């Protein structure tokens, strides 16, 4: 997906993740369309999911990694992000 077809929230999420995890490989998916009929999905840009790989996760529990990811996205949750599913967390293989 190119930047022209991404929502402004998705771009902000990607920017926050890049700041927090500078060398991570990740994909952010906007699933908001699937929730358009729900009360909390009326405005769109509310439901996202993530796949991320980063060396900094090595040795951490999944919970520790999730907490770091969610902390990085706090500004978006404060601004109405309703759902963020962390679908996959992996540590990068060592060279």
PDB file of N, CA and C in Angstrom:
ATOM      1  N   UNK A   1       0.850  -1.179   0.000  1.00  0.00           N
ATOM      2  CA  UNK A   1       0.000   0.000   0.000  1.00  0.00           C
ATOM      3  C   UNK A   1       0.892   1.236   0.000  1.00  0.00           C
ATOM      4  N   UNK A   2       0.648   2.146  -0.943  1.00  0.00           N
ATOM      5  CA  UNK A   2       1.463   3.344  -0.972  1.00  0.00           C
ATOM      6  C   UNK A   2       0.896   4.376  -0.005  1.00  0.00           C
ATOM      7  N   UNK A   3       1.698   5.419   0.256  1.00  0.00           N
ATOM      8  CA  UNK A   3       1.292   6.424   1.237  1.00  0.00           C
ATOM      9  C   UNK A   3       0.025   7.159   0.837  1.00  0.00           C
ATOM     10  N   UNK A   4      -0.274   7.269  -0.470  1.00  0.00           N
ATOM     11  CA  UNK A   4      -1.466   7.983  -0.906  1.00  0.00           C
ATOM     12  C   UNK A   4      -2.749   7.256  -0.539  1.00  0.00           C
ATOM     13  N   UNK A   5      -2.699   5.941  -0.350  1.00  0.00           N
ATOM     14  CA  UNK A   5      -3.906   5.201  -0.018  1.00  0.00           C
ATOM     15  C   UNK A   5      -4.010   4.882   1.472  1.00  0.00           C
ATOM     16  N   UNK A   6      -3.073   5.348   2.261  1.00  0.00           N
ATOM     17  CA  UNK A   6      -3.105   5.119   3.700  1.00  0.00           C
ATOM     18  C   UNK A   6      -3.845   6.261   4.386  1.00  0.00           C
ATOM     19  N   UNK A   7      -4.529   5.931   5.481  1.00  0.00           N
ATOM     20  CA  UNK A   7      -5.231   6.963   6.249  1.00  0.00           C
ATOM     21  C   UNK A   7      -4.213   7.804   7.010  1.00  0.00           C
ATOM     22  N   UNK A   8      -4.644   8.980   7.405  1.00  0.00           N
ATOM     23  CA  UNK A   8      -3.736   9.847   8.160  1.00  0.00           C
ATOM     24  C   UNK A   8      -3.377   9.205   9.503  1.00  0.00           C
ATOM     25  N   UNK A   9      -4.334   8.500  10.131  1.00  0.00           N
ATOM     26  CA  UNK A   9      -4.008   7.835  11.395  1.00  0.00           C
ATOM     27  C   UNK A   9      -2.980   6.732  11.169  1.00  0.00           C
ATOM     28  N   UNK A  10      -3.134   5.976  10.100  1.00  0.00           N
ATOM     29  CA  UNK A  10      -2.176   4.911   9.819  1.00  0.00           C
ATOM     30  C   UNK A  10      -0.775   5.483   9.630  1.00  0.00           C
ATOM     31  N   UNK A  11      -0.666   6.588   8.942  1.00  0.00           N
ATOM     32  CA  UNK A  11       0.641   7.221   8.758  1.00  0.00           C
ATOM     33  C   UNK A  11       1.220   7.687  10.099  1.00  0.00           C
ATOM     34  N   UNK A  12       0.358   8.232  10.957  1.00  0.00           N
ATOM     35  CA  UNK A  12       0.829   8.664  12.280  1.00  0.00           C
ATOM     36  C   UNK A  12       1.281   7.471  13.118  1.00  0.00           C
ATOM     37  N   UNK A  13       0.529   6.367  13.054  1.00  0.00           N
ATOM     38  CA  UNK A  13       0.906   5.149  13.774  1.00  0.00           C
ATOM     39  C   UNK A  13       2.265   4.667  13.295  1.00  0.00           C
ATOM     40  N   UNK A  14       2.453   4.618  11.989  1.00  0.00           N
ATOM     41  CA  UNK A  14       3.733   4.166  11.439  1.00  0.00           C
ATOM     42  C   UNK A  14       4.877   5.076  11.872  1.00  0.00           C
ATOM     43  N   UNK A  15       4.628   6.367  11.915  1.00  0.00           N
ATOM     44  CA  UNK A  15       5.660   7.313  12.351  1.00  0.00           C
ATOM     45  C   UNK A  15       6.030   7.083  13.820  1.00  0.00           C
ATOM     46  N   UNK A  16       5.023   6.898  14.672  1.00  0.00           N
ATOM     47  CA  UNK A  16       5.288   6.641  16.090  1.00  0.00           C
ATOM     48  C   UNK A  16       6.068   5.340  16.282  1.00  0.00           C
ATOM     49  N   UNK A  17       5.696   4.313  15.524  1.00  0.00           N
ATOM     50  CA  UNK A  17       6.416   3.042  15.618  1.00  0.00           C
ATOM     51  C   UNK A  17       7.857   3.189  15.126  1.00  0.00           C
ATOM     52  N   UNK A  18       8.065   3.955  14.074  1.00  0.00           N
ATOM     53  CA  UNK A  18       9.417   4.148  13.542  1.00  0.00           C
ATOM     54  C   UNK A  18      10.297   4.878  14.553  1.00  0.00           C
ATOM     55  N   UNK A  19       9.735   5.832  15.267  1.00  0.00           N
ATOM     56  CA  UNK A  19      10.497   6.547  16.299  1.00  0.00           C
ATOM     57  C   UNK A  19      10.868   5.592  17.436  1.00  0.00           C
ATOM     58  N   UNK A  20       9.914   4.782  17.862  1.00  0.00           N
ATOM     59  CA  UNK A  20      10.143   3.874  18.995  1.00  0.00           C
ATOM     60  C   UNK A  20      11.000   2.667  18.620  1.00  0.00           C
ATOM     61  N   UNK A  21      10.882   2.223  17.374  1.00  0.00           N
ATOM     62  CA  UNK A  21      11.583   1.018  16.916  1.00  0.00           C
ATOM     63  C   UNK A  21      12.243   1.330  15.568  1.00  0.00           C
ATOM     64  N   UNK A  22      13.351   2.077  15.598  1.00  0.00           N
ATOM     65  CA  UNK A  22      13.927   2.640  14.373  1.00  0.00           C
ATOM     66  C   UNK A  22      14.328   1.637  13.292  1.00  0.00           C
ATOM     67  N   UNK A  23      14.727   0.446  13.664  1.00  0.00           N
ATOM     68  CA  UNK A  23      15.178  -0.513  12.646  1.00  0.00           C
ATOM     69  C   UNK A  23      14.197  -1.675  12.467  1.00  0.00           C
ATOM     70  N   UNK A  24      13.036  -1.575  13.058  1.00  0.00           N
ATOM     71  CA  UNK A  24      12.038  -2.651  12.967  1.00  0.00           C
ATOM     72  C   UNK A  24      11.490  -2.768  11.552  1.00  0.00           C
ATOM     73  N   UNK A  25      11.112  -3.978  11.216  1.00  0.00           N
ATOM     74  CA  UNK A  25      10.315  -4.230  10.017  1.00  0.00           C
ATOM     75  C   UNK A  25       8.884  -4.409  10.506  1.00  0.00           C
ATOM     76  N   UNK A  26       7.958  -3.656   9.953  1.00  0.00           N
ATOM     77  CA  UNK A  26       6.576  -3.802  10.405  1.00  0.00           C
ATOM     78  C   UNK A  26       5.589  -3.494   9.292  1.00  0.00           C
ATOM     79  N   UNK A  27       4.377  -4.003   9.497  1.00  0.00           N
ATOM     80  CA  UNK A  27       3.245  -3.721   8.630  1.00  0.00           C
ATOM     81  C   UNK A  27       2.074  -3.344   9.516  1.00  0.00           C
ATOM     82  N   UNK A  28       1.424  -2.253   9.182  1.00  0.00           N
ATOM     83  CA  UNK A  28       0.230  -1.807   9.889  1.00  0.00           C
ATOM     84  C   UNK A  28      -0.939  -1.936   8.918  1.00  0.00           C
ATOM     85  N   UNK A  29      -2.001  -2.583   9.371  1.00  0.00           N
ATOM     86  CA  UNK A  29      -3.184  -2.819   8.544  1.00  0.00           C
ATOM     87  C   UNK A  29      -4.370  -2.051   9.127  1.00  0.00           C
ATOM     88  N   UNK A  30      -5.083  -1.342   8.268  1.00  0.00           N
ATOM     89  CA  UNK A  30      -6.276  -0.605   8.675  1.00  0.00           C
ATOM     90  C   UNK A  30      -7.490  -1.506   8.458  1.00  0.00           C
ATOM     91  N   UNK A  31      -8.081  -1.980   9.547  1.00  0.00           N
ATOM     92  CA  UNK A  31      -9.248  -2.851   9.487  1.00  0.00           C
ATOM     93  C   UNK A  31     -10.546  -2.091   9.801  1.00  0.00           C
ATOM     94  N   UNK A  32     -10.500  -0.785   9.777  1.00  0.00           N
ATOM     95  CA  UNK A  32     -11.638   0.042  10.183  1.00  0.00           C
ATOM     96  C   UNK A  32     -12.883  -0.223   9.346  1.00  0.00           C
ATOM     97  N   UNK A  33     -12.726  -0.486   8.057  1.00  0.00           N
ATOM     98  CA  UNK A  33     -13.890  -0.724   7.181  1.00  0.00           C
ATOM     99  C   UNK A  33     -14.746  -1.879   7.681  1.00  0.00           C
ATOM    100  N   UNK A  34     -14.099  -2.868   8.283  1.00  0.00           N
ATOM    101  CA  UNK A  34     -14.823  -4.037   8.774  1.00  0.00           C
ATOM    102  C   UNK A  34     -15.697  -3.720   9.991  1.00  0.00           C
ATOM    103  N   UNK A  35     -15.512  -2.537  10.571  1.00  0.00           N
ATOM    104  CA  UNK A  35     -16.240  -2.157  11.788  1.00  0.00           C
ATOM    105  C   UNK A  35     -17.108  -0.921  11.560  1.00  0.00           C
ATOM    106  N   UNK A  36     -17.347  -0.594  10.312  1.00  0.00           N
ATOM    107  CA  UNK A  36     -18.067   0.637   9.973  1.00  0.00           C
ATOM    108  C   UNK A  36     -19.475   0.687  10.563  1.00  0.00           C
ATOM    109  N   UNK A  37     -20.138  -0.442  10.747  1.00  0.00           N
ATOM    110  CA  UNK A  37     -21.496  -0.452  11.294  1.00  0.00           C
ATOM    111  C   UNK A  37     -21.558  -0.379  12.804  1.00  0.00           C
ATOM    112  N   UNK A  38     -20.436  -0.482  13.473  1.00  0.00           N
ATOM    113  CA  UNK A  38     -20.408  -0.449  14.938  1.00  0.00           C
ATOM    114  C   UNK A  38     -20.416   0.997  15.421  1.00  0.00           C
ATOM    115  N   UNK A  39     -20.958   1.209  16.593  1.00  0.00           N
ATOM    116  CA  UNK A  39     -21.047   2.569  17.139  1.00  0.00           C
ATOM    117  C   UNK A  39     -19.683   3.244  17.219  1.00  0.00           C
ATOM    118  N   UNK A  40     -18.667   2.503  17.624  1.00  0.00           N
ATOM    119  CA  UNK A  40     -17.331   3.093  17.767  1.00  0.00           C
ATOM    120  C   UNK A  40     -16.578   3.155  16.445  1.00  0.00           C
ATOM    121  N   UNK A  41     -17.157   2.642  15.366  1.00  0.00           N
ATOM    122  CA  UNK A  41     -16.478   2.640  14.084  1.00  0.00           C
ATOM    123  C   UNK A  41     -17.032   3.640  13.088  1.00  0.00           C
ATOM    124  N   UNK A  42     -17.955   4.488  13.530  1.00  0.00           N
ATOM    125  CA  UNK A  42     -18.617   5.420  12.618  1.00  0.00           C
ATOM    126  C   UNK A  42     -17.656   6.396  11.950  1.00  0.00           C
ATOM    127  N   UNK A  43     -16.670   6.848  12.672  1.00  0.00           N
ATOM    128  CA  UNK A  43     -15.768   7.860  12.119  1.00  0.00           C
ATOM    129  C   UNK A  43     -14.649   7.263  11.276  1.00  0.00           C
ATOM    130  N   UNK A  44     -14.483   5.944  11.282  1.00  0.00           N
ATOM    131  CA  UNK A  44     -13.371   5.326  10.561  1.00  0.00           C
ATOM    132  C   UNK A  44     -12.066   5.531  11.312  1.00  0.00           C
ATOM    133  N   UNK A  45     -10.996   4.997  10.770  1.00  0.00           N
ATOM    134  CA  UNK A  45      -9.662   5.122  11.357  1.00  0.00           C
ATOM    135  C   UNK A  45      -9.642   4.733  12.843  1.00  0.00           C
ATOM    136  N   UNK A  46     -10.311   3.607  13.170  1.00  0.00           N
ATOM    137  CA  UNK A  46     -10.423   3.212  14.574  1.00  0.00           C
ATOM    138  C   UNK A  46      -9.848   1.839  14.889  1.00  0.00           C
ATOM    139  N   UNK A  47      -9.654   0.989  13.885  1.00  0.00           N
ATOM    140  CA  UNK A  47      -9.235  -0.395  14.105  1.00  0.00           C
ATOM    141  C   UNK A  47      -8.012  -0.734  13.248  1.00  0.00           C
ATOM    142  N   UNK A  48      -6.934  -1.123  13.912  1.00  0.00           N
ATOM    143  CA  UNK A  48      -5.692  -1.442  13.210  1.00  0.00           C
ATOM    144  C   UNK A  48      -5.089  -2.711  13.776  1.00  0.00           C
ATOM    145  N   UNK A  49      -4.206  -3.315  13.002  1.00  0.00           N
ATOM    146  CA  UNK A  49      -3.439  -4.457  13.503  1.00  0.00           C
ATOM    147  C   UNK A  49      -2.011  -4.336  12.998  1.00  0.00           C
ATOM    148  N   UNK A  50      -1.124  -5.048  13.688  1.00  0.00           N
ATOM    149  CA  UNK A  50       0.317  -4.889  13.469  1.00  0.00           C
ATOM    150  C   UNK A  50       1.024  -6.228  13.414  1.00  0.00           C
ATOM    151  N   UNK A  51       1.981  -6.304  12.511  1.00  0.00           N
ATOM    152  CA  UNK A  51       3.002  -7.358  12.505  1.00  0.00           C
ATOM    153  C   UNK A  51       4.336  -6.630  12.586  1.00  0.00           C
ATOM    154  N   UNK A  52       5.170  -7.023  13.542  1.00  0.00           N
ATOM    155  CA  UNK A  52       6.427  -6.307  13.741  1.00  0.00           C
ATOM    156  C   UNK A  52       7.562  -7.271  14.096  1.00  0.00           C
ATOM    157  N   UNK A  53       8.725  -6.985  13.561  1.00  0.00           N
ATOM    158  CA  UNK A  53       9.940  -7.740  13.866  1.00  0.00           C
ATOM    159  C   UNK A  53      11.019  -6.729  14.234  1.00  0.00           C
ATOM    160  N   UNK A  54      11.643  -6.939  15.389  1.00  0.00           N
ATOM    161  CA  UNK A  54      12.703  -6.028  15.829  1.00  0.00           C
ATOM    162  C   UNK A  54      13.637  -6.743  16.794  1.00  0.00           C
ATOM    163  N   UNK A  55      14.909  -6.491  16.646  1.00  0.00           N
ATOM    164  CA  UNK A  55      15.922  -7.104  17.510  1.00  0.00           C
ATOM    165  C   UNK A  55      15.695  -6.746  18.985  1.00  0.00           C
ATOM    166  N   UNK A  56      15.121  -5.587  19.245  1.00  0.00           N
ATOM    167  CA  UNK A  56      14.947  -5.152  20.640  1.00  0.00           C
ATOM    168  C   UNK A  56      13.979  -6.027  21.421  1.00  0.00           C
ATOM    169  N   UNK A  57      13.202  -6.876  20.734  1.00  0.00           N
ATOM    170  CA  UNK A  57      12.276  -7.764  21.428  1.00  0.00           C
ATOM    171  C   UNK A  57      12.954  -9.029  21.950  1.00  0.00           C
ATOM    172  N   UNK A  58      14.174  -9.287  21.505  1.00  0.00           N
ATOM    173  CA  UNK A  58      14.882 -10.503  21.918  1.00  0.00           C
ATOM    174  C   UNK A  58      15.033 -10.541  23.442  1.00  0.00           C
ATOM    175  N   UNK A  59      14.629 -11.637  24.035  1.00  0.00           N
ATOM    176  CA  UNK A  59      14.758 -11.826  25.476  1.00  0.00           C
ATOM    177  C   UNK A  59      13.604 -11.262  26.285  1.00  0.00           C
ATOM    178  N   UNK A  60      12.706 -10.540  25.647  1.00  0.00           N
ATOM    179  CA  UNK A  60      11.545  -9.996  26.348  1.00  0.00           C
ATOM    180  C   UNK A  60      10.385 -10.984  26.280  1.00  0.00           C
ATOM    181  N   UNK A  61       9.506 -10.886  27.258  1.00  0.00           N
ATOM    182  CA  UNK A  61       8.251 -11.636  27.151  1.00  0.00           C
ATOM    183  C   UNK A  61       7.358 -10.907  26.150  1.00  0.00           C
ATOM    184  N   UNK A  62       6.372 -11.610  25.637  1.00  0.00           N
ATOM    185  CA  UNK A  62       5.423 -10.989  24.712  1.00  0.00           C
ATOM    186  C   UNK A  62       4.723  -9.804  25.385  1.00  0.00           C
ATOM    187  N   UNK A  63       4.397  -9.957  26.658  1.00  0.00           N
ATOM    188  CA  UNK A  63       3.737  -8.885  27.390  1.00  0.00           C
ATOM    189  C   UNK A  63       4.616  -7.633  27.458  1.00  0.00           C
ATOM    190  N   UNK A  64       5.906  -7.806  27.725  1.00  0.00           N
ATOM    191  CA  UNK A  64       6.817  -6.650  27.766  1.00  0.00           C
ATOM    192  C   UNK A  64       6.853  -5.944  26.414  1.00  0.00           C
ATOM    193  N   UNK A  65       6.927  -6.727  25.339  1.00  0.00           N
ATOM    194  CA  UNK A  65       6.962  -6.139  23.997  1.00  0.00           C
ATOM    195  C   UNK A  65       5.660  -5.412  23.694  1.00  0.00           C
ATOM    196  N   UNK A  66       4.528  -6.026  24.046  1.00  0.00           N
ATOM    197  CA  UNK A  66       3.231  -5.388  23.819  1.00  0.00           C
ATOM    198  C   UNK A  66       3.136  -4.063  24.565  1.00  0.00           C
ATOM    199  N   UNK A  67       3.585  -4.050  25.790  1.00  0.00           N
ATOM    200  CA  UNK A  67       3.531  -2.816  26.581  1.00  0.00           C
ATOM    201  C   UNK A  67       4.344  -1.715  25.933  1.00  0.00           C
ATOM    202  N   UNK A  68       5.513  -2.044  25.409  1.00  0.00           N
ATOM    203  CA  UNK A  68       6.357  -1.042  24.738  1.00  0.00           C
ATOM    204  C   UNK A  68       5.684  -0.515  23.475  1.00  0.00           C
ATOM    205  N   UNK A  69       5.087  -1.416  22.717  1.00  0.00           N
ATOM    206  CA  UNK A  69       4.402  -1.009  21.491  1.00  0.00           C
ATOM    207  C   UNK A  69       3.226  -0.101  21.820  1.00  0.00           C
ATOM    208  N   UNK A  70       2.400  -0.510  22.768  1.00  0.00           N
ATOM    209  CA  UNK A  70       1.228   0.282  23.131  1.00  0.00           C
ATOM    210  C   UNK A  70       1.618   1.625  23.733  1.00  0.00           C
ATOM    211  N   UNK A  71       2.705   1.666  24.494  1.00  0.00           N
ATOM    212  CA  UNK A  71       3.179   2.944  25.046  1.00  0.00           C
ATOM    213  C   UNK A  71       3.575   3.897  23.920  1.00  0.00           C
ATOM    214  N   UNK A  72       4.182   3.355  22.876  1.00  0.00           N
ATOM    215  CA  UNK A  72       4.577   4.190  21.736  1.00  0.00           C
ATOM    216  C   UNK A  72       3.350   4.783  21.043  1.00  0.00           C
ATOM    217  N   UNK A  73       2.228   4.096  21.112  1.00  0.00           N
ATOM    218  CA  UNK A  73       1.013   4.534  20.424  1.00  0.00           C
ATOM    219  C   UNK A  73       0.043   5.303  21.317  1.00  0.00           C
ATOM    220  N   UNK A  74       0.449   5.621  22.532  1.00  0.00           N
ATOM    221  CA  UNK A  74      -0.429   6.309  23.476  1.00  0.00           C
ATOM    222  C   UNK A  74      -1.075   7.573  22.885  1.00  0.00           C
ATOM    223  N   UNK A  75      -0.339   8.395  22.137  1.00  0.00           N
ATOM    224  CA  UNK A  75      -0.997   9.587  21.579  1.00  0.00           C
ATOM    225  C   UNK A  75      -2.195   9.244  20.686  1.00  0.00           C
ATOM    226  N   UNK A  76      -2.131   8.152  19.968  1.00  0.00           N
ATOM    227  CA  UNK A  76      -3.247   7.764  19.111  1.00  0.00           C
ATOM    228  C   UNK A  76      -4.423   7.214  19.930  1.00  0.00           C
ATOM    229  N   UNK A  77      -4.135   6.459  20.988  1.00  0.00           N
ATOM    230  CA  UNK A  77      -5.214   5.995  21.865  1.00  0.00           C
ATOM    231  C   UNK A  77      -5.882   7.190  22.540  1.00  0.00           C
ATOM    232  N   UNK A  78      -5.083   8.170  22.935  1.00  0.00           N
ATOM    233  CA  UNK A  78      -5.632   9.377  23.555  1.00  0.00           C
ATOM    234  C   UNK A  78      -6.507  10.158  22.574  1.00  0.00           C
ATOM    235  N   UNK A  79      -6.259   9.946  21.275  1.00  0.00           N
ATOM    236  CA  UNK A  79      -6.990  10.675  20.240  1.00  0.00           C
ATOM    237  C   UNK A  79      -8.091   9.834  19.590  1.00  0.00           C
ATOM    238  N   UNK A  80      -8.498   8.726  20.225  1.00  0.00           N
ATOM    239  CA  UNK A  80      -9.655   7.983  19.758  1.00  0.00           C
ATOM    240  C   UNK A  80      -9.403   6.648  19.089  1.00  0.00           C
ATOM    241  N   UNK A  81      -8.153   6.200  19.002  1.00  0.00           N
ATOM    242  CA  UNK A  81      -7.894   4.867  18.461  1.00  0.00           C
ATOM    243  C   UNK A  81      -8.607   3.864  19.348  1.00  0.00           C
ATOM    244  N   UNK A  82      -9.464   3.039  18.749  1.00  0.00           N
ATOM    245  CA  UNK A  82     -10.301   2.133  19.536  1.00  0.00           C
ATOM    246  C   UNK A  82      -9.688   0.746  19.701  1.00  0.00           C
ATOM    247  N   UNK A  83      -9.105   0.220  18.632  1.00  0.00           N
ATOM    248  CA  UNK A  83      -8.614  -1.154  18.658  1.00  0.00           C
ATOM    249  C   UNK A  83      -7.284  -1.254  17.933  1.00  0.00           C
ATOM    250  N   UNK A  84      -6.324  -1.892  18.589  1.00  0.00           N
ATOM    251  CA  UNK A  84      -5.019  -2.123  17.970  1.00  0.00           C
ATOM    252  C   UNK A  84      -4.595  -3.538  18.323  1.00  0.00           C
ATOM    253  N   UNK A  85      -4.663  -4.418  17.357  1.00  0.00           N
ATOM    254  CA  UNK A  85      -4.322  -5.823  17.555  1.00  0.00           C
ATOM    255  C   UNK A  85      -2.865  -6.029  17.161  1.00  0.00           C
ATOM    256  N   UNK A  86      -2.091  -6.545  18.093  1.00  0.00           N
ATOM    257  CA  UNK A  86      -0.702  -6.894  17.790  1.00  0.00           C
ATOM    258  C   UNK A  86      -0.722  -8.355  17.388  1.00  0.00           C
ATOM    259  N   UNK A  87      -0.754  -8.559  16.106  1.00  0.00           N
ATOM    260  CA  UNK A  87      -0.943  -9.883  15.537  1.00  0.00           C
ATOM    261  C   UNK A  87       0.322 -10.735  15.646  1.00  0.00           C
ATOM    262  N   UNK A  88       1.461 -10.116  15.464  1.00  0.00           N
ATOM    263  CA  UNK A  88       2.707 -10.870  15.466  1.00  0.00           C
ATOM    264  C   UNK A  88       3.840  -9.991  15.975  1.00  0.00           C
ATOM    265  N   UNK A  89       4.618 -10.532  16.904  1.00  0.00           N
ATOM    266  CA  UNK A  89       5.829  -9.879  17.396  1.00  0.00           C
ATOM    267  C   UNK A  89       6.953 -10.897  17.250  1.00  0.00           C
ATOM    268  N   UNK A  90       8.025 -10.487  16.632  1.00  0.00           N
ATOM    269  CA  UNK A  90       9.169 -11.379  16.493  1.00  0.00           C
ATOM    270  C   UNK A  90      10.451 -10.585  16.700  1.00  0.00           C
ATOM    271  N   UNK A  91      11.472 -11.272  17.179  1.00  0.00           N
ATOM    272  CA  UNK A  91      12.780 -10.647  17.251  1.00  0.00           C
ATOM    273  C   UNK A  91      13.497 -10.969  15.944  1.00  0.00           C
ATOM    274  N   UNK A  92      14.260 -10.023  15.465  1.00  0.00           N
ATOM    275  CA  UNK A  92      14.977 -10.204  14.201  1.00  0.00           C
ATOM    276  C   UNK A  92      16.054 -11.258  14.372  1.00  0.00           C
ATOM    277  N   UNK A  93      16.276 -12.070  13.352  1.00  0.00           N
ATOM    278  CA  UNK A  93      17.341 -13.063  13.453  1.00  0.00           C
ATOM    279  C   UNK A  93      18.708 -12.382  13.533  1.00  0.00           C
ATOM    280  N   UNK A  94      19.590 -12.974  14.260  1.00  0.00           N
ATOM    281  CA  UNK A  94      20.953 -12.426  14.358  1.00  0.00           C
ATOM    282  C   UNK A  94      21.687 -12.703  13.059  1.00  0.00           C
ATOM    283  N   UNK A  95      22.507 -11.743  12.623  1.00  0.00           N
ATOM    284  CA  UNK A  95      23.239 -11.933  11.356  1.00  0.00           C
ATOM    285  C   UNK A  95      24.260 -13.046  11.441  1.00  0.00           C
TER     286      UNK A  95
END
